Amino acid sequence: VVVTSQKREERLQDVPISIQAFSGDALAARGVESTGQLAQSVPGFQTTQVAGFTLIYIRGIGTDNFIPSADPSIATYVDGAFALQGQAVTQSLANIERVEVLKGPQGTLFGRNATGGAVSIITEEPGDVFKVSTQGEIRSFDGRSAKASISGPITDWLSASLAGMRSERDNVYDNPNYEVQADLSKAVRAKVNFHPTEDVSLSVTALH
């Protein structure tokens, strides 16, 4: 087993930290579709929802402060870029290559906001094969969600992928005095891979 969570390739036996890593196919087989559902597969990993925000705890370490300006205790990264606290950490796991969960302080490798650990999400690199994926779901409280992705080559040296998701569900609470807004989340992610030669490759990811 080769570990890349410490930003270099190492054998699992040489890595002195607790790690759980899952491929995209393994996550799909387990029915894990978002970072919030990783608790189904990762011991000591918990999430909770507060006012539409997701709070992550690893081994009991986290923060219950959900305001946008608060710093989390668990860092979430997408392709090496830090994902801000709040709804951003509930990424729908579409078009994912692997997810790595690192337990314990990770400040040396990931900087601030990693007191309790880090979650590293690596998206699939667009390649030379054309791929299309769609998925929809209907849940209780008039919940409905859909996600889709497309990936493939543009030229011999340029490939790109585009993934999007939208999820909406009526609020579980009701107030006779005013209308309670439904829970709504949506995201779009684009990735471009530039590979002019076999030894040179550059990937750029944009998330909204």
XYZ file of N, CA, C and O in Angstrom:
832
model
N 0.850 -1.183 0.000
C 0.000 0.000 0.000
C 0.887 1.234 0.000
O 1.779 1.381 0.840
N 0.652 2.147 -0.946
C 1.426 3.378 -1.059
C 0.610 4.527 -0.482
O -0.540 4.741 -0.870
N 1.191 5.269 0.456
C 0.521 6.379 1.127
C 1.033 7.696 0.549
O 2.239 7.900 0.443
N 0.101 8.580 0.181
C 0.480 9.888 -0.361
C -0.011 11.041 0.496
O 0.170 12.197 0.144
N -0.643 10.736 1.632
C -1.258 11.779 2.455
C -0.225 12.699 3.093
O -0.560 13.790 3.537
N 1.044 12.270 3.173
C 2.091 13.143 3.711
C 2.834 13.877 2.598
O 3.953 14.324 2.763
N 2.141 13.984 1.436
C 2.623 14.757 0.297
C 3.887 14.179 -0.318
O 4.700 14.892 -0.901
N 4.067 12.881 -0.138
C 5.117 12.130 -0.816
C 4.715 10.652 -0.775
O 3.923 10.250 0.069
N 5.253 9.869 -1.678
C 4.896 8.456 -1.732
C 5.704 7.674 -0.702
O 6.937 7.725 -0.697
N 4.987 6.932 0.171
C 5.636 6.148 1.218
C 4.906 4.823 1.373
O 3.722 4.705 1.053
N 5.613 3.828 1.890
C 4.969 2.572 2.238
C 4.147 2.754 3.510
O 4.518 3.529 4.392
N 3.036 2.048 3.598
C 2.169 2.169 4.758
C 2.922 1.839 6.050
O 2.697 2.459 7.088
N 3.839 0.877 5.996
C 4.597 0.483 7.181
C 5.522 1.593 7.680
O 5.940 1.581 8.839
N 5.854 2.557 6.819
C 6.792 3.626 7.190
C 6.094 4.905 7.639
O 6.760 5.880 7.974
N 4.760 4.895 7.646
C 4.015 6.118 7.996
C 3.544 6.016 9.440
O 2.710 5.165 9.771
N 4.036 6.875 10.349
C 3.725 6.750 11.778
C 2.448 7.466 12.197
O 2.399 8.099 13.244
N 1.402 7.412 11.378
C 0.134 8.037 11.738
C -1.000 7.100 11.361
O -0.838 6.205 10.531
N -2.165 7.336 11.976
C -3.344 6.533 11.678
C -4.039 7.098 10.441
O -4.377 8.281 10.397
N -4.249 6.252 9.456
C -4.809 6.690 8.180
C -5.908 5.731 7.741
O -5.778 4.522 7.888
N -6.986 6.312 7.212
C -7.976 5.538 6.468
C -8.052 6.150 5.071
O -8.223 7.367 4.933
N -7.892 5.324 4.051
C -7.948 5.799 2.672
C -8.936 4.940 1.896
O -8.954 3.719 2.037
N -9.769 5.590 1.066
C -10.795 4.884 0.308
C -10.772 5.372 -1.134
O -10.701 6.573 -1.390
N -10.828 4.440 -2.055
C -10.917 4.803 -3.461
C -12.336 5.241 -3.790
O -13.277 5.007 -3.012
N -12.491 5.861 -4.951
C -13.824 6.286 -5.354
C -14.779 5.121 -5.505
O -15.956 5.205 -5.129
N -14.292 3.996 -6.039
C -15.145 2.813 -6.206
C -15.550 2.236 -4.849
O -16.689 1.786 -4.664
N -14.616 2.237 -3.887
C -14.928 1.715 -2.557
C -15.975 2.577 -1.862
O -16.874 2.065 -1.184
N -15.890 3.894 -2.031
C -16.877 4.790 -1.434
C -18.253 4.564 -2.055
O -19.270 4.546 -1.353
N -18.284 4.389 -3.372
C -19.563 4.150 -4.041
C -20.183 2.834 -3.577
O -21.397 2.742 -3.381
N -19.353 1.814 -3.390
C -19.864 0.515 -2.937
C -20.425 0.597 -1.524
O -21.373 -0.118 -1.185
N -19.876 1.487 -0.693
C -20.356 1.649 0.673
C -21.521 2.642 0.770
O -22.070 2.854 1.848
N -21.876 3.284 -0.337
C -22.960 4.256 -0.324
C -22.586 5.585 0.264
O -23.462 6.364 0.661
N -21.287 5.891 0.309
C -20.818 7.173 0.848
C -20.806 8.186 -0.276
O -20.071 8.037 -1.256
N -21.606 9.242 -0.147
C -21.762 10.209 -1.223
C -21.334 11.612 -0.821
O -21.374 12.530 -1.644
N -20.924 11.826 0.428
C -20.463 13.139 0.863
C -19.508 12.955 2.021
O -19.450 11.881 2.635
N -18.763 14.004 2.329
C -17.829 13.921 3.451
C -18.565 13.670 4.756
O -18.019 13.054 5.670
N -19.793 14.131 4.870
C -20.560 13.929 6.089
C -20.876 12.474 6.359
O -21.138 12.092 7.498
N -20.847 11.636 5.306
C -21.164 10.218 5.459
C -19.921 9.355 5.679
O -20.024 8.136 5.787
N -18.750 9.957 5.762
C -17.530 9.189 6.006
C -17.551 8.512 7.371
O -16.817 7.546 7.599
N -18.384 9.024 8.286
C -18.472 8.423 9.617
C -18.926 6.964 9.548
O -18.687 6.191 10.472
N -19.566 6.570 8.444
C -20.003 5.186 8.283
C -18.820 4.234 8.124
O -18.941 3.036 8.387
N -17.668 4.763 7.701
C -16.530 3.907 7.385
C -15.272 4.219 8.187
O -14.360 3.395 8.204
N -15.219 5.385 8.827
C -13.992 5.805 9.519
C -14.243 5.819 11.023
O -15.017 6.650 11.520
N -13.608 4.943 11.786
C -13.754 4.965 13.252
C -13.251 6.277 13.838
O -12.226 6.814 13.403
N -13.993 6.807 14.825
C -13.586 8.041 15.477
C -13.908 9.291 14.702
O -13.555 10.400 15.122
N -14.597 9.148 13.557
C -14.947 10.285 12.704
C -16.431 10.564 12.863
O -17.258 9.678 12.664
N -16.777 11.804 13.232
C -18.180 12.173 13.441
C -18.471 13.515 12.792
O -17.597 14.385 12.727
N -19.699 13.675 12.330
C -20.148 14.951 11.794
C -21.513 15.276 12.371
O -22.280 14.382 12.745
N -21.822 16.556 12.436
C -23.132 17.001 12.888
C -23.520 18.238 12.110
O -22.658 18.993 11.640
N -24.810 18.439 11.944
C -25.335 19.569 11.185
C -25.906 20.605 12.142
O -26.687 20.269 13.038
N -25.525 21.863 11.959
C -26.051 22.976 12.745
C -26.364 24.121 11.789
O -25.456 24.672 11.165
N -27.646 24.453 11.661
C -28.083 25.582 10.835
C -27.527 25.510 9.416
O -27.146 26.514 8.824
N -27.484 24.299 8.863
C -26.998 24.140 7.505
C -25.497 23.996 7.383
O -24.984 23.803 6.283
N -24.776 24.107 8.483
C -23.319 23.969 8.475
C -22.935 22.599 9.015
O -23.601 22.053 9.890
N -21.853 22.060 8.497
C -21.363 20.756 8.934
C -20.159 20.931 9.842
O -19.211 21.631 9.488
N -20.205 20.299 11.010
C -19.099 20.325 11.965
C -18.480 18.937 12.009
O -19.188 17.949 12.157
N -17.154 18.868 11.870
C -16.443 17.597 11.829
C -15.647 17.410 13.114
O -14.993 18.344 13.594
N -15.699 16.190 13.651
C -14.922 15.825 14.834
C -14.146 14.540 14.522
O -14.691 13.612 13.915
N -12.885 14.498 14.907
C -12.072 13.302 14.799
C -11.507 12.982 16.176
O -10.831 13.810 16.784
N -11.826 11.790 16.678
C -11.420 11.371 18.014
C -11.883 12.366 19.078
O -11.201 12.634 20.059
N -13.063 12.949 18.866
C -13.644 13.874 19.828
C -13.133 15.292 19.735
O -13.597 16.166 20.479
N -12.181 15.559 18.855
C -11.620 16.909 18.713
C -12.305 17.612 17.551
O -12.368 17.091 16.433
N -12.814 18.803 17.804
C -13.484 19.604 16.786
C -13.901 20.924 17.391
O -13.420 21.313 18.461
N -14.775 21.624 16.719
C -15.291 22.883 17.243
C -16.779 22.953 16.968
O -17.256 22.491 15.927
N -17.530 23.520 17.942
C -18.972 23.664 17.757
C -19.347 25.073 17.302
O -20.514 25.432 17.296
N -18.343 25.854 16.925
C -18.588 27.208 16.439
C -18.778 27.149 14.930
O -17.843 26.840 14.187
N -19.999 27.415 14.452
C -20.310 27.212 13.048
C -20.414 28.507 12.248
O -20.770 28.466 11.070
N -20.115 29.660 12.855
C -20.216 30.901 12.096
C -19.164 30.908 10.997
O -18.096 30.296 11.126
N -19.426 31.593 9.868
C -18.491 31.530 8.727
C -17.078 31.975 9.053
O -16.127 31.510 8.424
N -16.905 32.872 10.020
C -15.569 33.388 10.322
C -14.789 32.507 11.293
O -13.626 32.784 11.582
N -15.406 31.440 11.790
C -14.740 30.579 12.761
C -13.753 29.653 12.070
O -13.974 29.212 10.937
N -12.661 29.348 12.757
C -11.672 28.420 12.227
C -11.994 27.002 12.685
O -12.197 26.768 13.877
N -12.015 26.037 11.768
C -12.292 24.649 12.162
C -11.071 24.011 12.816
O -9.944 24.494 12.678
N -11.293 22.917 13.521
C -10.198 22.138 14.099
C -9.819 20.959 13.217
O -8.805 20.298 13.462
N -10.650 20.669 12.208
C -10.377 19.611 11.245
C -10.278 20.259 9.870
O -11.241 20.864 9.394
N -9.127 20.155 9.234
C -8.922 20.784 7.934
C -9.438 19.879 6.820
O -9.228 18.667 6.855
N -10.122 20.464 5.840
C -10.594 19.732 4.678
C -9.926 20.306 3.433
O -9.943 21.516 3.224
N -9.326 19.425 2.642
C -8.612 19.850 1.441
C -9.183 19.147 0.223
O -9.530 17.966 0.271
N -9.296 19.885 -0.874
C -9.714 19.328 -2.157
C -8.582 19.564 -3.141
O -8.254 20.713 -3.456
N -7.962 18.503 -3.596
C -6.803 18.579 -4.495
C -5.724 19.497 -3.926
O -5.099 20.281 -4.641
N -5.533 19.417 -2.612
C -4.475 20.186 -1.966
C -4.851 21.597 -1.577
O -4.055 22.287 -0.928
N -6.055 22.059 -1.938
C -6.494 23.409 -1.604
C -7.444 23.363 -0.411
O -8.365 22.547 -0.376
N -7.234 24.238 0.556
C -8.033 24.256 1.771
C -9.467 24.671 1.471
O -9.713 25.654 0.778
N -10.432 23.895 1.971
C -11.856 24.207 1.827
C -12.319 24.920 3.083
O -12.121 24.427 4.199
N -12.918 26.080 2.930
C -13.326 26.885 4.067
C -14.398 26.192 4.888
O -15.104 25.299 4.413
N -14.529 26.621 6.130
C -15.522 26.057 7.060
C -16.931 26.347 6.567
O -17.160 27.278 5.809
N -17.883 25.530 7.014
C -19.283 25.766 6.669
C -19.788 24.731 5.693
O -19.421 23.568 5.734
N -20.643 25.203 4.778
C -21.210 24.265 3.818
C -20.167 23.695 2.880
O -20.387 22.677 2.245
N -19.010 24.340 2.754
C -17.996 23.873 1.812
C -17.492 22.481 2.140
O -17.066 21.744 1.257
N -17.517 22.086 3.410
C -16.947 20.793 3.779
C -17.911 19.640 3.545
O -17.552 18.491 3.753
N -19.115 19.925 3.095
C -20.078 18.845 2.839
C -20.043 18.444 1.366
O -21.062 18.100 0.792
N -18.870 18.537 0.751
C -18.747 18.275 -0.667
C -19.404 16.961 -1.043
O -19.194 15.948 -0.411
N -20.160 16.994 -2.127
C -20.653 15.742 -2.677
C -19.484 15.032 -3.337
O -18.750 15.620 -4.121
N -19.297 13.768 -2.996
C -18.147 13.029 -3.491
C -18.437 12.473 -4.883
O -18.626 11.273 -5.083
N -18.469 13.365 -5.874
C -18.679 12.967 -7.261
C -17.353 13.071 -8.006
O -16.575 13.998 -7.795
N -17.110 12.086 -8.886
C -15.888 12.080 -9.690
C -14.644 12.122 -8.804
O -13.727 12.914 -9.021
N -14.613 11.246 -7.787
C -13.540 11.237 -6.795
C -12.592 10.066 -7.050
O -13.030 8.947 -7.330
N -11.287 10.339 -6.976
C -10.296 9.268 -7.083
C -10.101 8.565 -5.751
O -10.112 7.342 -5.668
N -9.947 9.358 -4.667
C -9.769 8.771 -3.336
C -9.993 9.837 -2.272
O -9.930 11.041 -2.548
N -10.229 9.378 -1.055
C -10.361 10.239 0.115
C -9.446 9.698 1.205
O -9.463 8.498 1.492
N -8.649 10.571 1.818
C -7.727 10.183 2.881
C -8.098 10.930 4.156
O -8.260 12.152 4.141
N -8.271 10.201 5.244
C -8.582 10.799 6.547
C -7.382 10.587 7.461
O -6.997 9.455 7.733
N -6.773 11.684 7.921
C -5.606 11.630 8.788
C -6.025 12.027 10.193
O -6.618 13.090 10.395
N -5.710 11.191 11.157
C -6.098 11.437 12.543
C -4.929 12.015 13.332
O -3.778 11.644 13.110
N -5.260 12.915 14.266
C -4.225 13.534 15.090
C -3.740 14.829 14.472
O -4.065 15.160 13.318
N -2.978 15.625 15.207
C -2.513 16.940 14.725
C -1.728 16.815 13.415
O -0.822 15.991 13.301
N -2.087 17.641 12.447
C -1.440 17.619 11.136
C -0.906 18.994 10.758
O -0.764 19.322 9.580
N -0.592 19.823 11.756
C -0.143 21.184 11.478
C 1.158 21.248 10.705
O 1.383 22.186 9.929
N 2.052 20.267 10.884
C 3.335 20.303 10.178
C 3.144 20.225 8.678
O 3.811 20.937 7.905
N 2.214 19.381 8.225
C 2.001 19.200 6.796
C 0.906 20.088 6.231
O 0.984 20.535 5.087
N -0.123 20.355 7.024
C -1.291 21.065 6.503
C -1.493 22.449 7.099
O -2.455 23.136 6.757
N -0.626 22.867 8.024
C -0.757 24.212 8.576
C -1.848 24.314 9.621
O -2.202 23.346 10.285
N -2.408 25.510 9.762
C -3.412 25.768 10.785
C -4.720 25.023 10.481
O -4.913 24.492 9.392
N -5.599 25.008 11.482
C -6.918 24.381 11.375
C -6.850 22.864 11.238
O -7.784 22.244 10.736
N -5.754 22.234 11.652
C -5.639 20.778 11.568
C -5.261 20.204 12.925
O -4.513 19.231 12.998
N -5.792 20.781 14.005
C -5.469 20.314 15.355
C -5.892 18.873 15.567
O -5.172 18.073 16.174
N -7.082 18.522 15.089
C -7.606 17.175 15.307
C -7.351 16.223 14.160
O -7.497 15.019 14.313
N -6.972 16.743 13.011
C -6.736 15.894 11.856
C -7.075 16.619 10.563
O -7.298 17.835 10.544
N -7.100 15.870 9.470
C -7.364 16.462 8.164
C -8.083 15.455 7.275
O -7.923 14.242 7.424
N -8.885 15.983 6.359
C -9.569 15.183 5.351
C -9.090 15.679 3.988
O -9.275 16.849 3.649
N -8.455 14.798 3.234
C -7.915 15.157 1.929
C -8.706 14.447 0.838
O -8.737 13.217 0.782
N -9.352 15.243 -0.026
C -10.163 14.714 -1.120
C -9.401 14.919 -2.427
O -9.043 16.048 -2.766
N -9.145 13.837 -3.146
C -8.435 13.905 -4.420
C -9.416 13.560 -5.530
O -9.987 12.463 -5.546
N -9.637 14.494 -6.445
C -10.571 14.247 -7.544
C -9.870 13.506 -8.680
O -8.646 13.512 -8.800
N -10.663 12.861 -9.520
C -10.106 12.106 -10.638
C -9.475 13.041 -11.663
O -9.997 14.111 -11.955
N -8.349 12.590 -12.201
C -7.711 13.333 -13.280
C -8.436 13.030 -14.597
O -8.686 11.864 -14.920
N -8.797 14.066 -15.342
C -9.378 13.805 -16.661
C -8.340 13.125 -17.556
O -7.174 13.534 -17.576
N -8.744 12.095 -18.248
C -7.808 11.318 -19.054
C -8.188 11.264 -20.516
O -8.896 12.133 -21.039
N -7.712 10.235 -21.167
C -7.925 10.085 -22.607
C -9.199 9.306 -22.937
O -9.483 9.069 -24.104
N -9.937 8.890 -21.906
C -11.173 8.135 -22.113
C -12.373 9.013 -21.768
O -12.400 9.645 -20.705
N -13.351 9.051 -22.639
C -14.554 9.855 -22.416
C -15.471 9.148 -21.422
O -15.797 7.973 -21.604
N -15.875 9.857 -20.340
C -16.726 9.273 -19.300
C -17.876 10.219 -18.975
O -17.697 11.436 -18.915
N -19.063 9.636 -18.745
C -20.234 10.395 -18.316
C -20.904 9.630 -17.179
O -21.063 8.403 -17.260
N -21.284 10.343 -16.131
C -21.933 9.695 -14.985
C -23.050 10.585 -14.473
O -22.890 11.809 -14.367
N -24.200 9.985 -14.173
C -25.332 10.715 -13.609
C -25.939 9.891 -12.483
O -25.873 8.662 -12.494
N -26.522 10.595 -11.523
C -27.152 9.914 -10.399
C -28.211 10.814 -9.792
O -28.017 12.032 -9.651
N -29.354 10.242 -9.430
C -30.430 10.990 -8.791
C -30.963 10.241 -7.591
O -30.808 9.015 -7.483
N -31.607 10.963 -6.682
C -32.116 10.334 -5.459
C -33.321 11.104 -4.942
O -33.377 12.333 -5.034
N -34.297 10.376 -4.408
C -35.479 10.957 -3.778
C -35.522 10.477 -2.339
O -35.391 9.273 -2.072
N -35.714 11.424 -1.390
C -35.683 11.070 0.023
C -36.920 11.619 0.729
O -37.794 12.240 0.105
N -36.988 11.394 2.033
C -38.094 11.908 2.836
C -38.034 13.428 2.914
O -37.039 14.058 2.549
N -39.107 14.043 3.416
C -39.241 15.497 3.508
C -39.068 16.152 2.143
O -38.460 17.217 2.008
N -39.616 15.489 1.114
C -39.553 16.007 -0.252
C -38.102 16.261 -0.674
O -37.810 17.218 -1.404
N -37.198 15.422 -0.207
C -35.794 15.574 -0.557
C -35.504 15.025 -1.937
O -36.031 13.995 -2.347
N -34.687 15.729 -2.679
C -34.293 15.290 -4.007
C -32.887 15.805 -4.293
O -32.535 16.922 -3.911
N -32.110 14.995 -4.933
C -30.743 15.382 -5.244
C -30.337 14.774 -6.570
O -30.881 13.747 -6.995
N -29.387 15.404 -7.208
C -28.875 14.920 -8.484
C -27.429 15.367 -8.622
O -27.048 16.438 -8.143
N -26.630 14.528 -9.233
C -25.252 14.903 -9.533
C -24.837 14.251 -10.839
O -25.337 13.180 -11.208
N -23.935 14.917 -11.532
C -23.497 14.438 -12.832
C -22.055 14.871 -13.058
O -21.586 15.862 -12.482
N -21.362 14.118 -13.876
C -19.989 14.466 -14.217
C -19.705 14.023 -15.637
O -20.278 13.049 -16.134
N -18.813 14.751 -16.278
C -18.373 14.428 -17.629
C -16.878 14.669 -17.695
O -16.368 15.644 -17.128
N -16.170 13.769 -18.342
C -14.713 13.862 -18.398
C -14.226 13.274 -19.701
O -14.806 12.298 -20.213
N -13.166 13.866 -20.248
C -12.634 13.322 -21.487
C -11.584 14.214 -22.105
O -11.302 15.320 -21.619
N -10.973 13.770 -23.185
C -9.927 14.555 -23.856
C -10.511 15.654 -24.729
O -11.595 15.501 -25.302
N -9.779 16.764 -24.802
C -10.137 17.857 -25.711
C -9.191 17.855 -26.908
O -9.616 17.977 -28.049
N -7.907 17.715 -26.618
C -6.882 17.542 -27.647
C -5.952 16.425 -27.176
O -6.181 15.800 -26.145
N -4.897 16.195 -27.929
C -3.930 15.171 -27.543
C -3.186 15.540 -26.268
O -2.644 14.659 -25.592
N -3.135 16.832 -25.944
C -2.361 17.291 -24.783
C -3.216 17.993 -23.731
O -2.692 18.537 -22.769
N -4.525 17.965 -23.895
C -5.415 18.667 -22.960
C -6.666 17.847 -22.692
O -7.332 17.393 -23.627
N -6.952 17.635 -21.399
C -8.172 16.927 -20.982
C -8.894 17.761 -19.931
O -8.275 18.580 -19.243
N -10.185 17.552 -19.787
C -10.965 18.348 -18.830
C -12.113 17.520 -18.278
O -12.558 16.537 -18.890
N -12.576 17.920 -17.105
C -13.745 17.279 -16.502
C -14.608 18.343 -15.842
O -14.109 19.398 -15.419
N -15.896 18.058 -15.751
C -16.852 18.967 -15.116
C -17.825 18.135 -14.301
O -18.400 17.164 -14.808
N -17.978 18.477 -13.028
C -18.893 17.763 -12.133
C -19.776 18.766 -11.413
O -19.323 19.852 -11.025
N -21.037 18.415 -11.228
C -21.968 19.307 -10.542
C -22.961 18.528 -9.708
O -23.228 17.348 -9.973
N -23.490 19.157 -8.666
C -24.492 18.529 -7.812
C -25.466 19.577 -7.298
O -25.143 20.755 -7.196
N -26.688 19.106 -7.034
C -27.710 19.956 -6.421
C -28.556 19.079 -5.507
O -28.993 17.992 -5.914
N -28.754 19.537 -4.275
C -29.541 18.779 -3.304
C -30.475 19.736 -2.576
O -30.054 20.817 -2.143
N -31.738 19.340 -2.459
C -32.739 20.180 -1.787
C -33.646 19.301 -0.945
O -34.018 18.198 -1.343
N -34.002 19.798 0.231
C -34.862 19.046 1.137
C -35.615 20.011 2.029
O -35.046 20.988 2.527
N -36.902 19.756 2.244
C -37.695 20.594 3.145
C -37.134 20.512 4.561
O -36.661 19.453 5.004
N -37.186 21.633 5.260
C -36.677 21.655 6.623
C -37.507 20.754 7.527
O -38.730 20.651 7.382
N -36.830 20.078 8.451
C -37.539 19.168 9.357
C -38.359 19.935 10.385
O -39.234 19.359 11.045
N -38.097 21.239 10.529
C -38.843 22.063 11.477
C -39.922 22.859 10.758
O -39.797 23.175 9.574
N -40.986 23.188 11.489
C -42.090 23.959 10.922
C -42.444 25.075 11.892
O -42.413 24.885 13.116
N -42.737 26.233 11.344
C -43.107 27.386 12.162
C -44.367 28.016 11.583
O -44.388 28.394 10.409
N -45.444 28.114 12.365
C -46.697 28.659 11.828
C -46.626 30.154 11.526
O -47.487 30.679 10.821
N -45.623 30.842 12.060
C -45.539 32.291 11.891
C -44.810 32.720 10.625
O -45.023 33.828 10.134
N -43.947 31.883 10.102
C -43.238 32.229 8.875
C -42.780 30.952 8.179
O -42.730 29.876 8.776
N -42.456 31.105 6.921
C -42.043 29.948 6.123
C -40.589 29.603 6.408
O -39.706 30.458 6.324
N -40.353 28.371 6.765
C -38.991 27.900 7.008
C -38.376 27.477 5.683
O -38.951 26.672 4.943
N -37.237 28.034 5.373
C -36.599 27.747 4.092
C -36.099 26.309 4.036
O -35.689 25.726 5.034
N -36.129 25.759 2.833
C -35.630 24.399 2.617
C -34.105 24.393 2.649
O -33.458 25.414 2.403
N -33.541 23.235 2.976
C -32.085 23.066 2.930
C -31.674 22.867 1.471
O -32.147 21.950 0.800
N -30.799 23.743 0.995
C -30.378 23.706 -0.403
C -28.862 23.790 -0.481
O -28.250 24.639 0.169
N -28.273 22.908 -1.237
C -26.837 22.965 -1.475
C -26.571 22.632 -2.941
O -27.254 21.783 -3.528
N -25.595 23.303 -3.506
C -25.232 23.059 -4.899
C -23.769 23.415 -5.098
O -23.210 24.259 -4.377
N -23.147 22.751 -6.029
C -21.721 22.974 -6.253
C -21.364 22.567 -7.678
O -22.014 21.708 -8.277
N -20.322 23.200 -8.188
C -19.792 22.875 -9.510
C -18.267 22.815 -9.392
O -17.658 23.674 -8.745
N -17.674 21.796 -9.984
C -16.222 21.653 -9.948
C -15.710 21.358 -11.350
O -16.238 20.484 -12.045
N -14.686 22.093 -11.769
C -14.063 21.883 -13.074
C -12.584 21.589 -12.874
O -11.943 22.136 -11.970
N -12.055 20.712 -13.714
C -10.648 20.348 -13.616
C -10.074 20.214 -15.016
O -10.682 19.595 -15.892
N -8.906 20.788 -15.213
C -8.227 20.756 -16.508
C -6.844 20.174 -16.313
O -6.124 20.564 -15.380
N -6.461 19.239 -17.183
C -5.144 18.620 -17.121
C -4.387 18.908 -18.416
O -4.851 18.570 -19.508
N -3.226 19.539 -18.262
C -2.371 19.912 -19.391
C -1.153 18.997 -19.370
O -0.397 18.974 -18.407
N -0.970 18.197 -20.424
C 0.128 17.239 -20.468
C 0.791 17.269 -21.845
O 0.533 16.407 -22.692
N 1.680 18.231 -22.078
C 2.329 18.338 -23.394
C 3.291 17.203 -23.696
O 3.486 16.844 -24.855
N 3.908 16.614 -22.646
C 4.811 15.480 -22.829
C 4.522 14.437 -21.757
O 3.748 14.684 -20.827
N 5.160 13.283 -21.847
C 4.952 12.228 -20.860
C 5.514 12.599 -19.499
O 5.057 12.082 -18.475
N 6.498 13.499 -19.465
C 7.155 13.870 -18.211
C 6.618 15.159 -17.601
O 7.022 15.539 -16.501
N 5.734 15.860 -18.297
C 5.194 17.137 -17.818
C 3.680 17.049 -17.749
O 3.024 16.680 -18.735
N 3.127 17.361 -16.574
C 1.676 17.348 -16.391
C 1.284 18.431 -15.393
O 1.909 18.569 -14.341
N 0.261 19.197 -15.718
C -0.218 20.280 -14.856
C -1.738 20.196 -14.760
O -2.426 20.142 -15.774
N -2.247 20.181 -13.519
C -3.695 20.122 -13.295
C -4.149 21.380 -12.558
O -3.480 21.838 -11.637
N -5.302 21.903 -12.971
C -5.910 23.067 -12.332
C -7.358 22.733 -11.998
O -8.107 22.247 -12.856
N -7.729 22.957 -10.718
C -9.085 22.664 -10.253
C -9.775 23.939 -9.802
O -9.170 24.748 -9.099
N -11.038 24.111 -10.191
C -11.840 25.247 -9.751
C -13.123 24.709 -9.136
O -13.763 23.812 -9.699
N -13.489 25.243 -7.971
C -14.677 24.784 -7.245
C -15.535 25.975 -6.870
O -15.036 26.984 -6.374
N -16.834 25.842 -7.120
C -17.761 26.920 -6.755
C -18.973 26.320 -6.036
O -19.526 25.334 -6.506
